[in-house]
Tab-separated table of C-alpha atoms in Angstrom:
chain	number	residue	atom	x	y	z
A	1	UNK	CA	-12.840	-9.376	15.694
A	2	UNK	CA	-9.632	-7.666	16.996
A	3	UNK	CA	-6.583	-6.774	14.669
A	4	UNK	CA	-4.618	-9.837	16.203
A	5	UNK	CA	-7.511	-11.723	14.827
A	6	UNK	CA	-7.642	-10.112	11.607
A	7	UNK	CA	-4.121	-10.958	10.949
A	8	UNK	CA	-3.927	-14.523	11.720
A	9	UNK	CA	-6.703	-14.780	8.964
A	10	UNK	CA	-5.356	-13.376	6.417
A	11	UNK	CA	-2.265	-14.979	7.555
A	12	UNK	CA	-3.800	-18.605	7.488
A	13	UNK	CA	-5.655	-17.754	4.099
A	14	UNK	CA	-2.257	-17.226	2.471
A	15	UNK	CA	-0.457	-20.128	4.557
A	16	UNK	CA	-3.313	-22.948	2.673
A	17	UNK	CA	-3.772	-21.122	-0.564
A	18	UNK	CA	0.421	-21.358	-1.017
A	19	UNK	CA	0.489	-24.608	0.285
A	20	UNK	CA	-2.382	-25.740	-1.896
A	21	UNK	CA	-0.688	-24.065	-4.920
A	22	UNK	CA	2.205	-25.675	-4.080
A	23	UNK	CA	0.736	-29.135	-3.915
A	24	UNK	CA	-0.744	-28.779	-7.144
A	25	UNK	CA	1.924	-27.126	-9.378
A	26	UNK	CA	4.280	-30.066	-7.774
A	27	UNK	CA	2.100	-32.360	-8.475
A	28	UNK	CA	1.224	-31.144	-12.036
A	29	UNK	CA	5.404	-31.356	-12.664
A	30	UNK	CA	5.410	-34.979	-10.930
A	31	UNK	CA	2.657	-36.474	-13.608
A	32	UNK	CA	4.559	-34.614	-16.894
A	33	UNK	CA	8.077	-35.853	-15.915
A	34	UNK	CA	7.160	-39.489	-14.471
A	35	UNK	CA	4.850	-39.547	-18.371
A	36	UNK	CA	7.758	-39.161	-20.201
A	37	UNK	CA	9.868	-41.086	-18.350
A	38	UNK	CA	7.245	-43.916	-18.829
A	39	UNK	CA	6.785	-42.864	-22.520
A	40	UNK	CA	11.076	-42.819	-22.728
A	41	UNK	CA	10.853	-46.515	-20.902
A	42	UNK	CA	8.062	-47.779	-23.231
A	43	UNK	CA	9.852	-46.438	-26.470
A	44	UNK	CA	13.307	-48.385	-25.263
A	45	UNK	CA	11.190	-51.502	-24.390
A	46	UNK	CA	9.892	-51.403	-28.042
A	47	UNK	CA	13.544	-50.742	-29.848
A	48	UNK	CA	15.148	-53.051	-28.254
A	49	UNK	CA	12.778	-55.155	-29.602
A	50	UNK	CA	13.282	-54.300	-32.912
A	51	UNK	CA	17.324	-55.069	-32.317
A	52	UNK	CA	16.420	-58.557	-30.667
A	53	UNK	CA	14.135	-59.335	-34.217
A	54	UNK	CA	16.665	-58.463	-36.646
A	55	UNK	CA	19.391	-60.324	-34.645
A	56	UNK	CA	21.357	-58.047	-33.096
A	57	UNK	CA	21.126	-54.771	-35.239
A	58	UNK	CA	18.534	-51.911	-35.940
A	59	UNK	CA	17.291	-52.954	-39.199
A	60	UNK	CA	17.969	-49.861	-41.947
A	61	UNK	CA	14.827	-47.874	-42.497
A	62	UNK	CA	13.233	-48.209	-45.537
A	63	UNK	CA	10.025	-46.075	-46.970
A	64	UNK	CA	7.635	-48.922	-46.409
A	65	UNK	CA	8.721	-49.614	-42.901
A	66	UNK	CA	6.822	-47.574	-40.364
A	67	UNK	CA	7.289	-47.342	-36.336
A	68	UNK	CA	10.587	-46.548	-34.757
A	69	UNK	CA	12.481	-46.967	-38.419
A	70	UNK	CA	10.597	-43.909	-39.614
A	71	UNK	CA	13.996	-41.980	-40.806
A	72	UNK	CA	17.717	-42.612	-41.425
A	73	UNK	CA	18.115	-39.657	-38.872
A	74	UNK	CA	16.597	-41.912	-36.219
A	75	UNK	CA	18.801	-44.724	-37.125
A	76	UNK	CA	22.016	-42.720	-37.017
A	77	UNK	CA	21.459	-41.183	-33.982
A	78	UNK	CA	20.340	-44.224	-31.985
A	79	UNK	CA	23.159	-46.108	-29.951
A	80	UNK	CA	23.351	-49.449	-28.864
A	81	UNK	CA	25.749	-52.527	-28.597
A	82	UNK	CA	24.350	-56.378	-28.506
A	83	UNK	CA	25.584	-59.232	-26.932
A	84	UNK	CA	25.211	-62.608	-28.085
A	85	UNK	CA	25.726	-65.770	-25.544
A	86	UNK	CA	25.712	-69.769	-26.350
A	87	UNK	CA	23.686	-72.601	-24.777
A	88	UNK	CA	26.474	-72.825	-22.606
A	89	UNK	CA	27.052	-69.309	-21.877
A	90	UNK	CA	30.087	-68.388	-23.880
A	91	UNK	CA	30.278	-64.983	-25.539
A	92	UNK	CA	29.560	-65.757	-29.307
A	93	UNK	CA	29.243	-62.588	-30.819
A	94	UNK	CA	29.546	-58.774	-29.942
A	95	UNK	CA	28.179	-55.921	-31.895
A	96	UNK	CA	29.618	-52.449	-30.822
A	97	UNK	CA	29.386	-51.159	-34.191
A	98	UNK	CA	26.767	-48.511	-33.443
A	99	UNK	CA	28.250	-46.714	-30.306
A	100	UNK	CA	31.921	-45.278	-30.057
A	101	UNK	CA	31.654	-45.392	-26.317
A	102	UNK	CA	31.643	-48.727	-25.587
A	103	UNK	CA	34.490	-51.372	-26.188
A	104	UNK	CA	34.091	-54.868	-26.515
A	105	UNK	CA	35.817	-55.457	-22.841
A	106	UNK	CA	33.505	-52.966	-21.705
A	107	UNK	CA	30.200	-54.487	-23.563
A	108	UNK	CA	30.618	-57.696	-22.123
A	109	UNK	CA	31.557	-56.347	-18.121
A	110	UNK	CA	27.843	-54.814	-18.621
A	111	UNK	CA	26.608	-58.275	-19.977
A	112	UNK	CA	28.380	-59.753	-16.948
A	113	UNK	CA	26.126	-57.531	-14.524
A	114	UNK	CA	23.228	-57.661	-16.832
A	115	UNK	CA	23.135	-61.888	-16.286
A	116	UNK	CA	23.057	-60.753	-12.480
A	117	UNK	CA	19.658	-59.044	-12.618
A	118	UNK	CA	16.257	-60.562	-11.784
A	119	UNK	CA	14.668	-58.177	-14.130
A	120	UNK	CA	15.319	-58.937	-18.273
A	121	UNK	CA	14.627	-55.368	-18.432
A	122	UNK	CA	15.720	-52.354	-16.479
A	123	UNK	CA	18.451	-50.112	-16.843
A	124	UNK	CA	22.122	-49.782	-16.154
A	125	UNK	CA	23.959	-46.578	-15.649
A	126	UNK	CA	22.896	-44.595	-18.626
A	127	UNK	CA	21.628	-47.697	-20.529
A	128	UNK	CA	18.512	-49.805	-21.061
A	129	UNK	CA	18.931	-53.658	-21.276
A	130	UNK	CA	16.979	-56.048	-22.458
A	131	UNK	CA	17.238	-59.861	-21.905
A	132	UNK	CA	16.087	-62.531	-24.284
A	133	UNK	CA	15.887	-66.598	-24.685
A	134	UNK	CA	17.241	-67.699	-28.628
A	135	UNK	CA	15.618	-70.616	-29.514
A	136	UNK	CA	19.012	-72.367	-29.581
A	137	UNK	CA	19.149	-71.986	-25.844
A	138	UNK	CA	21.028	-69.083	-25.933
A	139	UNK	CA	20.626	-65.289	-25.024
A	140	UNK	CA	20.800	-61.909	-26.690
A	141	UNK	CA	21.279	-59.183	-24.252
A	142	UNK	CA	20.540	-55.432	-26.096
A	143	UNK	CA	21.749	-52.259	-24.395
A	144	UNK	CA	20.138	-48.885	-25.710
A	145	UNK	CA	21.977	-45.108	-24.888
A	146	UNK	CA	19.297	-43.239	-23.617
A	147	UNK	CA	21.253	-40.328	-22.313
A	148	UNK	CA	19.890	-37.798	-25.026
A	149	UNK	CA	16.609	-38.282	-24.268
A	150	UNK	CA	17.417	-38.439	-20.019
A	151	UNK	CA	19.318	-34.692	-20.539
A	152	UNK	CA	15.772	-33.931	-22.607
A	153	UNK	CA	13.683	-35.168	-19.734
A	154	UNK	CA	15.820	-33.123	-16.623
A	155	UNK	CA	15.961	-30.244	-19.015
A	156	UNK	CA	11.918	-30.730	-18.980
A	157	UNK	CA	11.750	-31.190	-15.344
A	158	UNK	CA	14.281	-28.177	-14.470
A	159	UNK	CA	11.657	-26.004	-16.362
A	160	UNK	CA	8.786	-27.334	-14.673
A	161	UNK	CA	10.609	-26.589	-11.257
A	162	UNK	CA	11.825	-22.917	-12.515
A	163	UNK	CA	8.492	-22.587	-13.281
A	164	UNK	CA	6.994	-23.872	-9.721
A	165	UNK	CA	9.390	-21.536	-8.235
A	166	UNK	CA	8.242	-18.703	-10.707
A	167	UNK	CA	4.466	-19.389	-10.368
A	168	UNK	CA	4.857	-19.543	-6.064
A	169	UNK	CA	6.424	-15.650	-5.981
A	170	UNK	CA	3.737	-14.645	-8.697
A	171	UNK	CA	0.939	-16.493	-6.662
A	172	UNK	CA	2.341	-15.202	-2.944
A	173	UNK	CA	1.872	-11.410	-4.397
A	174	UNK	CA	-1.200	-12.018	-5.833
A	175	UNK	CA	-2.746	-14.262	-2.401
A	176	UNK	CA	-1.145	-11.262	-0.880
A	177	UNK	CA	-3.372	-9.094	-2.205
A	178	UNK	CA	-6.647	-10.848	-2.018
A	179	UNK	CA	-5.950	-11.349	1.831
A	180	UNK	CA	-6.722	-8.186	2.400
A	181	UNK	CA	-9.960	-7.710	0.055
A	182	UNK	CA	-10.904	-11.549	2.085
A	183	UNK	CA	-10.815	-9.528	5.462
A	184	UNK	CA	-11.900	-6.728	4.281
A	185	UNK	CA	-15.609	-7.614	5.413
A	186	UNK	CA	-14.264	-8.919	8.806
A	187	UNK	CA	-12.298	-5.576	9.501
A	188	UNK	CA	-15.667	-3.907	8.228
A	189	UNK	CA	-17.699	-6.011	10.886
A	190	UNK	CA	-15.358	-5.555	13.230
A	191	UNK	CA	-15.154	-1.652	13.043
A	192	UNK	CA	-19.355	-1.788	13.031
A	193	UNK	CA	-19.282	-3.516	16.105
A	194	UNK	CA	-16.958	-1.305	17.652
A	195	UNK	CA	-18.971	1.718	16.681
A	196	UNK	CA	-22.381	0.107	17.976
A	197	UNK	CA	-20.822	-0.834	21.218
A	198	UNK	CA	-19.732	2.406	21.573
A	199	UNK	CA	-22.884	4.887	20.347
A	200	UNK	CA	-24.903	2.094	22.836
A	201	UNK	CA	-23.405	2.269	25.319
A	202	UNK	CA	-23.575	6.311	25.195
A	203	UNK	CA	-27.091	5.860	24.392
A	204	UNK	CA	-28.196	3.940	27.458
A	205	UNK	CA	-25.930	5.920	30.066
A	206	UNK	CA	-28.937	8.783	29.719
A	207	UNK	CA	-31.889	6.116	31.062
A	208	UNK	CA	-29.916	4.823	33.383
A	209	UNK	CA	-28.839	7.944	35.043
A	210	UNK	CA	-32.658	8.697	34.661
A	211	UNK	CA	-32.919	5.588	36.732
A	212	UNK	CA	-30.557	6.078	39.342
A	213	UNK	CA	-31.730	9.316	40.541
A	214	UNK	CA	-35.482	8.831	39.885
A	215	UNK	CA	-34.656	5.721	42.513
A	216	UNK	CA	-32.592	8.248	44.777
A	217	UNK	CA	-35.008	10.806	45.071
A	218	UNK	CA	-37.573	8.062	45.610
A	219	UNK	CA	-35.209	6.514	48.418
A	220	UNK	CA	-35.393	9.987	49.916
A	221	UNK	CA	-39.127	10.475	50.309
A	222	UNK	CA	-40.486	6.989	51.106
A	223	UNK	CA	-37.074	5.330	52.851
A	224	UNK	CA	-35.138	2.344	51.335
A	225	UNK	CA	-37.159	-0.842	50.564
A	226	UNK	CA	-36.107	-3.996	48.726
A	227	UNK	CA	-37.308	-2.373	45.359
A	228	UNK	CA	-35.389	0.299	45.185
A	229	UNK	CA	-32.443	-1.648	46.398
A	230	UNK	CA	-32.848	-4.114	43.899
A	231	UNK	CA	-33.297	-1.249	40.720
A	232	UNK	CA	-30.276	0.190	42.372
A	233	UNK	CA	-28.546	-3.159	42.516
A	234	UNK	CA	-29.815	-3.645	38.581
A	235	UNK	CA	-28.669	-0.041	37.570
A	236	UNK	CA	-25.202	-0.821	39.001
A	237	UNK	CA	-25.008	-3.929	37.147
A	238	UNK	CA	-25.788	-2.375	33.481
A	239	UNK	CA	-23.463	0.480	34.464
A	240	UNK	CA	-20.581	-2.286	35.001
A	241	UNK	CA	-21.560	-4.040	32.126
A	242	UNK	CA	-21.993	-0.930	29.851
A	243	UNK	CA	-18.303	0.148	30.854
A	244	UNK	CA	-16.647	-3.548	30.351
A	245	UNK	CA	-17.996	-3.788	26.775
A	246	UNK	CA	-16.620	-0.058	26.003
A	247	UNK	CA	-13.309	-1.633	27.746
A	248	UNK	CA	-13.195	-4.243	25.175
A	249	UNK	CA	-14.122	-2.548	22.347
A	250	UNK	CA	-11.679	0.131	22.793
A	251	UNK	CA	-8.389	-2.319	23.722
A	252	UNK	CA	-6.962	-1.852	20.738
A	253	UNK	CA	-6.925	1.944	20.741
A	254	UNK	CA	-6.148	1.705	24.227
A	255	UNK	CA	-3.081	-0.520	23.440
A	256	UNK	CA	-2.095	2.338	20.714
A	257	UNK	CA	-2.038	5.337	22.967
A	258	UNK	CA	-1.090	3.468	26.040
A	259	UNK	CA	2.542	4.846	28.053
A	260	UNK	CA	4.838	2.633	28.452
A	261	UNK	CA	7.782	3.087	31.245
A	262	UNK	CA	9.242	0.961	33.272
A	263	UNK	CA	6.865	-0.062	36.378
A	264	UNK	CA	7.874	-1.663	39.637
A	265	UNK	CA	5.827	-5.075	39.162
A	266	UNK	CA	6.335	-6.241	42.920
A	267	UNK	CA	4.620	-3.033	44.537
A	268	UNK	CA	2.066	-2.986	41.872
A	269	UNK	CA	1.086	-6.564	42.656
A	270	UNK	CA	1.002	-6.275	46.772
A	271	UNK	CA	-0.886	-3.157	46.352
A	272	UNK	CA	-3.684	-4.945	44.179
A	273	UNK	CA	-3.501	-7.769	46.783
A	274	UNK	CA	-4.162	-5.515	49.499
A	275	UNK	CA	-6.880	-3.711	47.954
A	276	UNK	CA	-8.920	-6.883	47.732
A	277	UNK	CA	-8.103	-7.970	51.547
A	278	UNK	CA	-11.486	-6.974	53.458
A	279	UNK	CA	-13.787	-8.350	50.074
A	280	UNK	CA	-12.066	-11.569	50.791
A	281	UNK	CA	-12.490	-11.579	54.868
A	282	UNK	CA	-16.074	-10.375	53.815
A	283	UNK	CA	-16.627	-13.547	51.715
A	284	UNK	CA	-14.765	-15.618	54.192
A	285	UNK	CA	-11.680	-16.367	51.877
A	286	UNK	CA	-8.001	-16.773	52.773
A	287	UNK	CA	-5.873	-14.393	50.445
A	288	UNK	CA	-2.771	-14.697	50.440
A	289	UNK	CA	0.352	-13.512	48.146
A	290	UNK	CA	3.785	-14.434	47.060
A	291	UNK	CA	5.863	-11.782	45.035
A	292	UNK	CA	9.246	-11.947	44.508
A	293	UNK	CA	11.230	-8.714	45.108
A	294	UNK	CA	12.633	-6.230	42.415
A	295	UNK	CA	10.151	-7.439	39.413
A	296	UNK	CA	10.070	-4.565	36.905
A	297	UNK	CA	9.009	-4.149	33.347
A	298	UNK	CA	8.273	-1.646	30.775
A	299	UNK	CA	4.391	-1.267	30.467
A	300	UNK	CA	1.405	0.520	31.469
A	301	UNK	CA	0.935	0.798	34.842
A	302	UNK	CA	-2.942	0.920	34.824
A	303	UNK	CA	-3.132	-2.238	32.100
A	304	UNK	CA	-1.153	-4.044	34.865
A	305	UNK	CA	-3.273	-3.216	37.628
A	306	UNK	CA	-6.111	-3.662	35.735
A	307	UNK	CA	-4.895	-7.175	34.624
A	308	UNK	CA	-4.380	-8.114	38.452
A	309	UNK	CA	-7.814	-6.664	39.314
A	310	UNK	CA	-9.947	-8.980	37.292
A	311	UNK	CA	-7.880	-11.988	37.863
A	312	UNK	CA	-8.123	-11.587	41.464
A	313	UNK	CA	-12.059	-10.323	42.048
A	314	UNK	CA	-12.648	-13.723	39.143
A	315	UNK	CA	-10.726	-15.693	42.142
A	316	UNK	CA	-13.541	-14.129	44.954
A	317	UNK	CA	-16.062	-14.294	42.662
A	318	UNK	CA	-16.237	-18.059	42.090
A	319	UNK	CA	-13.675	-19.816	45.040
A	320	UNK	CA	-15.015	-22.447	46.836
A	321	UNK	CA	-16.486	-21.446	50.150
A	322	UNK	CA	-14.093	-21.045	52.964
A	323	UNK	CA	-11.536	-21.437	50.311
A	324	UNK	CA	-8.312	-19.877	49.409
A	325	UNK	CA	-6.737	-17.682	46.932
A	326	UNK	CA	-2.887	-17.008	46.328
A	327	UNK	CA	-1.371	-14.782	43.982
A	328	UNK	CA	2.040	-14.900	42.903
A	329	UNK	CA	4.596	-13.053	40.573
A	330	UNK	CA	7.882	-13.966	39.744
A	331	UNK	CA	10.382	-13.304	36.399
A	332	UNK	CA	11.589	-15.877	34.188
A	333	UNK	CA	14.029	-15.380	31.601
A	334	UNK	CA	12.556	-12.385	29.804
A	335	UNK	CA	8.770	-12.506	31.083
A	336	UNK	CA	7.094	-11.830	34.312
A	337	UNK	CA	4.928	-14.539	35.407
A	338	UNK	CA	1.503	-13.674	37.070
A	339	UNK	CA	-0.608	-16.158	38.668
A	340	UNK	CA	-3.615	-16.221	40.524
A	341	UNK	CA	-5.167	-19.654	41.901
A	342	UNK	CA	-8.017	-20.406	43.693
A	343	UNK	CA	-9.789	-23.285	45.588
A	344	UNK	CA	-12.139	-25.424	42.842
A	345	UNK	CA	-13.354	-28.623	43.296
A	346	UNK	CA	-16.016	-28.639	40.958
A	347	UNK	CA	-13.467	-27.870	38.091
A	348	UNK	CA	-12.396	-31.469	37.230
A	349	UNK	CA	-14.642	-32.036	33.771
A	350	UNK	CA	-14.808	-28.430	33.044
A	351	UNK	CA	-13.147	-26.785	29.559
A	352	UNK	CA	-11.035	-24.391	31.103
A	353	UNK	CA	-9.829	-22.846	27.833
A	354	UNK	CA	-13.654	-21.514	27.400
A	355	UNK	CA	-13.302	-18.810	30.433
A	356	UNK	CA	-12.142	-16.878	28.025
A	357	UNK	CA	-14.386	-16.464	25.661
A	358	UNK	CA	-16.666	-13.564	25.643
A	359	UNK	CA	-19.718	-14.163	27.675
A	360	UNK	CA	-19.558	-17.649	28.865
A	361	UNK	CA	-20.136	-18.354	32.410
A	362	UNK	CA	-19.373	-21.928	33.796
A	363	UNK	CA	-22.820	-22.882	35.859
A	364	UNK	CA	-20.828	-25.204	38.233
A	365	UNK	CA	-18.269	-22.222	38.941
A	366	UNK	CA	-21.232	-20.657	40.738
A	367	UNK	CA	-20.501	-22.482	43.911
A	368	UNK	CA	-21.634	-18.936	45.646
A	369	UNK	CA	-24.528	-17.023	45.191
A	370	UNK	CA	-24.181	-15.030	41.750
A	371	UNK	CA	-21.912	-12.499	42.115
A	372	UNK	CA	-23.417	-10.141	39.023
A	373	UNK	CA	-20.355	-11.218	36.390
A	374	UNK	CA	-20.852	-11.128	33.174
A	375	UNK	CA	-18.588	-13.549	31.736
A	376	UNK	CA	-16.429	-11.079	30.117
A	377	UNK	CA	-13.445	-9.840	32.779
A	378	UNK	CA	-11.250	-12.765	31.703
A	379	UNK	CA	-11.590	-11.898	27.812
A	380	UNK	CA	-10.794	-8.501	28.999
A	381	UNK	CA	-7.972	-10.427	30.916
A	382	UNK	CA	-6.827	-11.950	27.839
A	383	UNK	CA	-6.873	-8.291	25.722
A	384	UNK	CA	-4.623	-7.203	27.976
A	385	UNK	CA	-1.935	-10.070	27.995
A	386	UNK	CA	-1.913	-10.273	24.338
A	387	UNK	CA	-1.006	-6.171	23.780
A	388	UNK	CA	2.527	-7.571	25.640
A	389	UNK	CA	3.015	-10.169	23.199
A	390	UNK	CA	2.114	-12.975	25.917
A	391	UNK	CA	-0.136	-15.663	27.228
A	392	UNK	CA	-2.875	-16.380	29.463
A	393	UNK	CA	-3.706	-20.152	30.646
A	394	UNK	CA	-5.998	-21.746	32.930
A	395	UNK	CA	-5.480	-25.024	34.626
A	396	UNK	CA	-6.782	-27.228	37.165
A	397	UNK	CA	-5.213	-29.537	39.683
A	398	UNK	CA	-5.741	-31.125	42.851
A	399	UNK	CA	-8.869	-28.869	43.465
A	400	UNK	CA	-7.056	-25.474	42.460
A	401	UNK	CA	-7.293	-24.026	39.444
A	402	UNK	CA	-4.915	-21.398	38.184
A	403	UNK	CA	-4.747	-18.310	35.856
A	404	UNK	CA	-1.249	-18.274	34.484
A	405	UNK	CA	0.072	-14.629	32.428
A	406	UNK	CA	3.496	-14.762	30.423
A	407	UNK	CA	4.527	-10.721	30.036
A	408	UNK	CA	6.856	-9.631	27.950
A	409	UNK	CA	8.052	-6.054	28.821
């Protein structure tokens, strides 16, 4: 696992623990403030039921009464106004004596809107109605001031927000923090790997250069036969491979110490082209390129050349017999666009977006004999692109399929 990689875990550990912190400490505010606006609701449900009893008016507390007329406190601060209608409609009576707000216009404008409702209960404004029958065929509408207790409930759900707000910086430091002991095992891995790759790959150069010139020296006394061809053939093969896994475990370094200047794209990309010519007339393959003039960009010269190499000996390697290969370059906007396409008919039901993983070789891509890949030049491919902040894609269409690179440079 590469830095890049490293990063966008610890990156999407801290995006889901946030956003699961976040769910909950929103949620945990939703359920206290919607339970005491329920318990507020219930407790005006219930005095307004009291009023509608007693006619009217809050009955005054008394020792022996329990419930809402627990104190003369309670009574004196609660505020309300009752109106009280005939069979027929007609204001008979209304009681403003226990609010200083309301006038008796103003009481019986909200008993006009009140008749309006569908609900006998709700709320209006800053009040709580309540609608009731009388058993002389009239009604009693109550309203109730709850706006002490709605100021008590935002104050409670500012709090609960400060505290969201409070509890998200707190939790971002400390998800922050544990990101880095959660990939701490990964980076571990990742710098094991690296090593092994490396001391391996030092290891196993001595046998095979053992190899190679015990097979020389044995090419020189008995001739060339097709067995030491083929251990010549093999020992070239596990030298490539030996020297594309060093490649990729040293990209990042690589990427660190590489120069950077500005590099004349166009030339670089005709010159790659041209270096690939007689493989292609060997293999019976049409190459062909189409580079715009004046491309330049600030990067390594020998990642870009590099870059072109393995798209274009992938092309060889696995284009359809008689086929053909283009490459292009071109800018637009601020990237240079590199692409390499190739004849592939077999291509129509494959997962293109796998070439790139380390290793994996397509079985219907072999539509030549094997050409001794290993399944890893495109990851290299991909290395590359991603040290210029880009993006490699392949597509297929129409029997061609394409390796597209975005540079930034």
């Amino acid at each position: 696992m590469n830095e890049r990689a490293i990063n966008k875990l610890r990156r999407k550990f801290i995006m889901i623990s946030m956003h699961t912190f976040t769910i909950v400490m929103l949620l945990t505010s939703g359920v206290i403030y919607l339970f005491n606006l329920h318990a507020m609701r219930k407790e005006a449900f219930s005095v307004t039921g009291e009023i509608i009893e007693n006619g009217g008016e809050l009955p005054v507390p008394s020792g022996g009464i329990v419930g809402h007329q627990t104190s003369m406190d309670n009574w004196y601060a609660t505020r309300y106004f009752s109106i009280i209608y005939d069979k027929n409609g007609k204001v008979q009576d209304v009681i403003i004596s226990h609010i200083s707000a309301v006038g008796e216009d103003d009481a019986k404008e909200f008993g006009r809107k009140t008749l309006d409702q569908y609900f006998t209960f709700g709320s209006i404004e800053k009040y709580y109605y309540r609608v009731e029958d009388l058993e002389d065929g009239g009604k009693i509408i109550v309203f109730l001031d709850f706006s002490r207790q709605l100021k008590i409930i935002g104050r409670i759900l500012n709090i609960a927000l400060l505290l969201v707000t409070s509890g998200l910086v707190v939790a971002a430091f400390v998800v922050r923090i544990l990101s880095f002991r959660l990939v701490r095992p990964e980076v571990r891995a990742a710098e094991q790997q690296k090593a092994f790759i490396t001391n391996a790959s030092h290891e196993l150069k001595t046998p095979l250069a053992v190899i190679r010139a015990n097979t020389e020296v044995e090419t020189m006394l008995n001739g060339e036969n097709e067995w030491n061809q083929s251990t010549m053939r093999q020992v070239d093969r596990m030298t490539g491979l030996i020297q594309n896994l060093v490649m990729i475990a040293r990209a990042e370094e690589n990427a660190k110490n590489s120069e950077r200047r500005e590099i004349n794209v166009t030339a670089i990309t005709r010159e790659t082209v041209q270096t690939f010519r007689a493989v292609a007339e060997q293999e019976k393959l049409k190459l062909e390129n189409k580079v715009r003039d004046g491309l330049v960009m600030k990067a390594d010269e020998s990642q870009i050349r590099q870059l072109l190499t393995l798209l274009i000996d992938n092309a060889i390697k696995y284009c359809d017999k008689n086929g053909s290969i283009l490459v292009s370059a071109e800018r637009r906007g601020k990237t240079i666009r590199l692409q390499v396409s190739n004849s592939y008919e077999n291509g129509k039901n494959v997962d293109c977006s796998r070439f790139f993983d380390r290793f994996y070789r397509e079985d219907t891509a072999h539509t030549q004999e094997d050409k001794g890949g290993f399944g890893i030049g495109l990851s290299i491919a991909e290395s590359l692109v991603r040290q210029y902040k880009g993006t490699i894609d392949a597509t297929w269409n129409n029997g061609v399929i394409s390796f597209v690179c975005q540079l930034r440079g």
